Amino acid sequence: MAAEKAGDVTTGVRFLASAIDGLREQVRLVPLTQALGHYAWAATHAGEWPAAAAAAQEAPVSARDTTQASIRSYR
């Protein structure tokens, strides 16, 4: 997330994709939801449209399922 926030969206996308894979394997749903939101933003700005769309669709559903109002409100 730091790379994404610092403006290096390409690195942010790469690191967030790796984090998302690890969080899925560990079934860590709350941080996964947060990572998906950041990934959707970073992938959008990196021009990775299919990945951005998939994450943007998954993040609010996961937020609802884990009662994370801050992400759910973007839906």
Short mmCIF file of N, CA and C in Angstrom, two decimals:
data_model
loop_
_atom_site.label_atom_id
_atom_site.label_comp_id
_atom_site.label_asym_id
_atom_site.label_seq_id
_atom_site.Cartn_x
_atom_site.Cartn_y
_atom_site.Cartn_z
N MET A 1 0.82 -1.19 0.00
CA MET A 1 0.00 0.00 0.00
C MET A 1 0.86 1.25 0.00
N ALA A 2 2.04 1.16 0.61
CA ALA A 2 2.92 2.33 0.67
C ALA A 2 3.36 2.74 -0.73
N ALA A 3 3.72 1.79 -1.57
CA ALA A 3 4.14 2.11 -2.93
C ALA A 3 3.00 2.77 -3.69
N GLU A 4 1.82 2.23 -3.55
CA GLU A 4 0.65 2.81 -4.22
C GLU A 4 0.42 4.24 -3.76
N LYS A 5 0.46 4.47 -2.46
CA LYS A 5 0.22 5.81 -1.91
C LYS A 5 1.33 6.79 -2.27
N ALA A 6 2.54 6.27 -2.48
CA ALA A 6 3.67 7.13 -2.86
C ALA A 6 3.65 7.45 -4.35
N GLY A 7 2.72 6.88 -5.09
CA GLY A 7 2.59 7.17 -6.50
C GLY A 7 3.21 6.15 -7.42
N ASP A 8 3.81 5.12 -6.89
CA ASP A 8 4.40 4.06 -7.71
C ASP A 8 3.35 2.96 -7.87
N VAL A 9 2.37 3.22 -8.73
CA VAL A 9 1.24 2.29 -8.83
C VAL A 9 1.64 0.95 -9.43
N THR A 10 2.64 0.94 -10.30
CA THR A 10 3.07 -0.33 -10.89
C THR A 10 3.61 -1.27 -9.81
N THR A 11 4.47 -0.75 -8.95
CA THR A 11 4.98 -1.55 -7.85
C THR A 11 3.87 -1.88 -6.87
N GLY A 12 2.99 -0.92 -6.62
CA GLY A 12 1.87 -1.15 -5.73
C GLY A 12 0.98 -2.29 -6.20
N VAL A 13 0.70 -2.31 -7.50
CA VAL A 13 -0.12 -3.39 -8.07
C VAL A 13 0.56 -4.73 -7.86
N ARG A 14 1.85 -4.78 -8.15
CA ARG A 14 2.59 -6.05 -8.00
C ARG A 14 2.58 -6.53 -6.56
N PHE A 15 2.90 -5.64 -5.62
CA PHE A 15 2.94 -6.04 -4.21
C PHE A 15 1.55 -6.37 -3.68
N LEU A 16 0.56 -5.58 -4.06
CA LEU A 16 -0.80 -5.85 -3.58
C LEU A 16 -1.33 -7.17 -4.13
N ALA A 17 -1.02 -7.49 -5.39
CA ALA A 17 -1.45 -8.78 -5.96
C ALA A 17 -0.85 -9.93 -5.16
N SER A 18 0.41 -9.80 -4.82
CA SER A 18 1.07 -10.84 -4.01
C SER A 18 0.44 -10.93 -2.63
N ALA A 19 0.17 -9.78 -2.03
CA ALA A 19 -0.46 -9.77 -0.70
C ALA A 19 -1.84 -10.40 -0.75
N ILE A 20 -2.60 -10.08 -1.79
CA ILE A 20 -3.95 -10.64 -1.93
C ILE A 20 -3.89 -12.16 -2.02
N ASP A 21 -2.96 -12.67 -2.80
CA ASP A 21 -2.80 -14.13 -2.90
C ASP A 21 -2.51 -14.74 -1.52
N GLY A 22 -1.59 -14.14 -0.78
CA GLY A 22 -1.24 -14.64 0.54
C GLY A 22 -2.39 -14.55 1.52
N LEU A 23 -3.11 -13.44 1.48
CA LEU A 23 -4.25 -13.26 2.40
C LEU A 23 -5.36 -14.26 2.09
N ARG A 24 -5.56 -14.56 0.81
CA ARG A 24 -6.56 -15.58 0.45
C ARG A 24 -6.15 -16.94 1.01
N GLU A 25 -4.87 -17.29 0.84
CA GLU A 25 -4.38 -18.58 1.33
C GLU A 25 -4.54 -18.69 2.85
N GLN A 26 -4.34 -17.58 3.54
CA GLN A 26 -4.42 -17.57 5.00
C GLN A 26 -5.85 -17.33 5.50
N VAL A 27 -6.78 -17.10 4.59
CA VAL A 27 -8.18 -16.81 4.91
C VAL A 27 -8.27 -15.64 5.90
N ARG A 28 -7.53 -14.59 5.62
CA ARG A 28 -7.54 -13.37 6.43
C ARG A 28 -8.44 -12.36 5.71
N LEU A 29 -9.74 -12.44 5.97
CA LEU A 29 -10.73 -11.73 5.18
C LEU A 29 -10.75 -10.23 5.37
N VAL A 30 -10.53 -9.76 6.57
CA VAL A 30 -10.56 -8.30 6.79
C VAL A 30 -9.41 -7.62 6.05
N PRO A 31 -8.15 -8.02 6.25
CA PRO A 31 -7.10 -7.35 5.48
C PRO A 31 -7.20 -7.64 3.98
N LEU A 32 -7.75 -8.79 3.60
CA LEU A 32 -7.96 -9.08 2.19
C LEU A 32 -8.89 -8.04 1.57
N THR A 33 -9.97 -7.74 2.26
CA THR A 33 -10.92 -6.75 1.77
C THR A 33 -10.26 -5.40 1.59
N GLN A 34 -9.47 -4.99 2.55
CA GLN A 34 -8.77 -3.71 2.46
C GLN A 34 -7.77 -3.72 1.30
N ALA A 35 -7.05 -4.81 1.14
CA ALA A 35 -6.08 -4.91 0.05
C ALA A 35 -6.79 -4.87 -1.30
N LEU A 36 -7.95 -5.49 -1.41
CA LEU A 36 -8.70 -5.46 -2.66
C LEU A 36 -9.10 -4.04 -3.04
N GLY A 37 -9.51 -3.26 -2.06
CA GLY A 37 -9.86 -1.86 -2.32
C GLY A 37 -8.68 -1.06 -2.84
N HIS A 38 -7.54 -1.23 -2.19
CA HIS A 38 -6.33 -0.53 -2.64
C HIS A 38 -5.88 -1.04 -4.01
N TYR A 39 -5.99 -2.34 -4.20
CA TYR A 39 -5.60 -2.93 -5.48
C TYR A 39 -6.47 -2.40 -6.62
N ALA A 40 -7.76 -2.30 -6.39
CA ALA A 40 -8.67 -1.78 -7.42
C ALA A 40 -8.25 -0.38 -7.83
N TRP A 41 -7.93 0.46 -6.86
CA TRP A 41 -7.50 1.83 -7.16
C TRP A 41 -6.18 1.83 -7.91
N ALA A 42 -5.20 1.09 -7.41
CA ALA A 42 -3.88 1.07 -8.04
C ALA A 42 -3.94 0.48 -9.44
N ALA A 43 -4.69 -0.61 -9.62
CA ALA A 43 -4.79 -1.24 -10.93
C ALA A 43 -5.49 -0.31 -11.92
N THR A 44 -6.46 0.45 -11.45
CA THR A 44 -7.12 1.44 -12.32
C THR A 44 -6.10 2.45 -12.82
N HIS A 45 -5.30 2.98 -11.90
CA HIS A 45 -4.32 4.00 -12.27
C HIS A 45 -3.15 3.42 -13.06
N ALA A 46 -2.95 2.13 -13.00
CA ALA A 46 -1.89 1.48 -13.78
C ALA A 46 -2.42 1.02 -15.14
N GLY A 47 -3.72 1.19 -15.37
CA GLY A 47 -4.31 0.80 -16.65
C GLY A 47 -4.59 -0.68 -16.77
N GLU A 48 -4.63 -1.37 -15.65
CA GLU A 48 -4.92 -2.81 -15.67
C GLU A 48 -6.42 -3.01 -15.42
N TRP A 49 -7.20 -2.71 -16.45
CA TRP A 49 -8.65 -2.62 -16.32
C TRP A 49 -9.34 -3.90 -15.87
N PRO A 50 -9.07 -5.07 -16.44
CA PRO A 50 -9.77 -6.27 -15.97
C PRO A 50 -9.50 -6.59 -14.50
N ALA A 51 -8.24 -6.43 -14.09
CA ALA A 51 -7.89 -6.69 -12.69
C ALA A 51 -8.56 -5.68 -11.77
N ALA A 52 -8.57 -4.42 -12.20
CA ALA A 52 -9.21 -3.37 -11.40
C ALA A 52 -10.71 -3.64 -11.25
N ALA A 53 -11.35 -4.01 -12.35
CA ALA A 53 -12.80 -4.28 -12.31
C ALA A 53 -13.12 -5.46 -11.41
N ALA A 54 -12.32 -6.51 -11.49
CA ALA A 54 -12.57 -7.69 -10.65
C ALA A 54 -12.43 -7.35 -9.17
N ALA A 55 -11.38 -6.63 -8.83
CA ALA A 55 -11.17 -6.25 -7.42
C ALA A 55 -12.25 -5.29 -6.95
N ALA A 56 -12.64 -4.36 -7.83
CA ALA A 56 -13.67 -3.40 -7.46
C ALA A 56 -15.02 -4.07 -7.24
N GLN A 57 -15.27 -5.16 -7.92
CA GLN A 57 -16.52 -5.90 -7.71
C GLN A 57 -16.45 -6.75 -6.45
N GLU A 58 -15.28 -7.32 -6.18
CA GLU A 58 -15.15 -8.21 -5.03
C GLU A 58 -15.07 -7.46 -3.70
N ALA A 59 -14.40 -6.31 -3.68
CA ALA A 59 -14.16 -5.59 -2.43
C ALA A 59 -15.44 -5.23 -1.67
N PRO A 60 -16.46 -4.64 -2.31
CA PRO A 60 -17.66 -4.30 -1.53
C PRO A 60 -18.44 -5.51 -1.04
N VAL A 61 -18.42 -6.59 -1.79
CA VAL A 61 -19.09 -7.82 -1.34
C VAL A 61 -18.38 -8.36 -0.11
N SER A 62 -17.05 -8.39 -0.17
CA SER A 62 -16.28 -8.85 0.97
C SER A 62 -16.45 -7.92 2.16
N ALA A 63 -16.52 -6.62 1.88
CA ALA A 63 -16.73 -5.64 2.96
C ALA A 63 -18.06 -5.88 3.65
N ARG A 64 -19.08 -6.13 2.87
CA ARG A 64 -20.40 -6.41 3.45
C ARG A 64 -20.35 -7.67 4.30
N ASP A 65 -19.69 -8.69 3.78
CA ASP A 65 -19.62 -9.98 4.48
C ASP A 65 -18.81 -9.89 5.77
N THR A 66 -17.86 -8.94 5.83
CA THR A 66 -17.02 -8.79 7.02
C THR A 66 -17.37 -7.53 7.80
N THR A 67 -18.51 -6.93 7.47
CA THR A 67 -19.03 -5.72 8.12
C THR A 67 -18.01 -4.59 8.21
N GLN A 68 -17.36 -4.29 7.08
CA GLN A 68 -16.44 -3.16 7.00
C GLN A 68 -17.13 -2.03 6.26
N ALA A 69 -17.74 -1.15 6.99
CA ALA A 69 -18.56 -0.08 6.41
C ALA A 69 -17.75 0.86 5.53
N SER A 70 -16.49 1.10 5.82
CA SER A 70 -15.73 2.10 5.06
C SER A 70 -15.60 1.71 3.59
N ILE A 71 -15.46 0.45 3.30
CA ILE A 71 -15.37 0.01 1.90
C ILE A 71 -16.76 -0.21 1.35
N ARG A 72 -17.64 -0.74 2.16
CA ARG A 72 -18.99 -1.02 1.70
C ARG A 72 -19.67 0.26 1.21
N SER A 73 -19.33 1.42 1.78
CA SER A 73 -19.98 2.66 1.40
C SER A 73 -19.67 3.10 -0.02
N TYR A 74 -18.62 2.56 -0.64
CA TYR A 74 -18.27 2.91 -2.01
C TYR A 74 -19.12 2.17 -3.03
N ARG A 75 -19.86 1.22 -2.59
CA ARG A 75 -20.65 0.38 -3.50
C ARG A 75 -21.76 1.14 -4.13
#
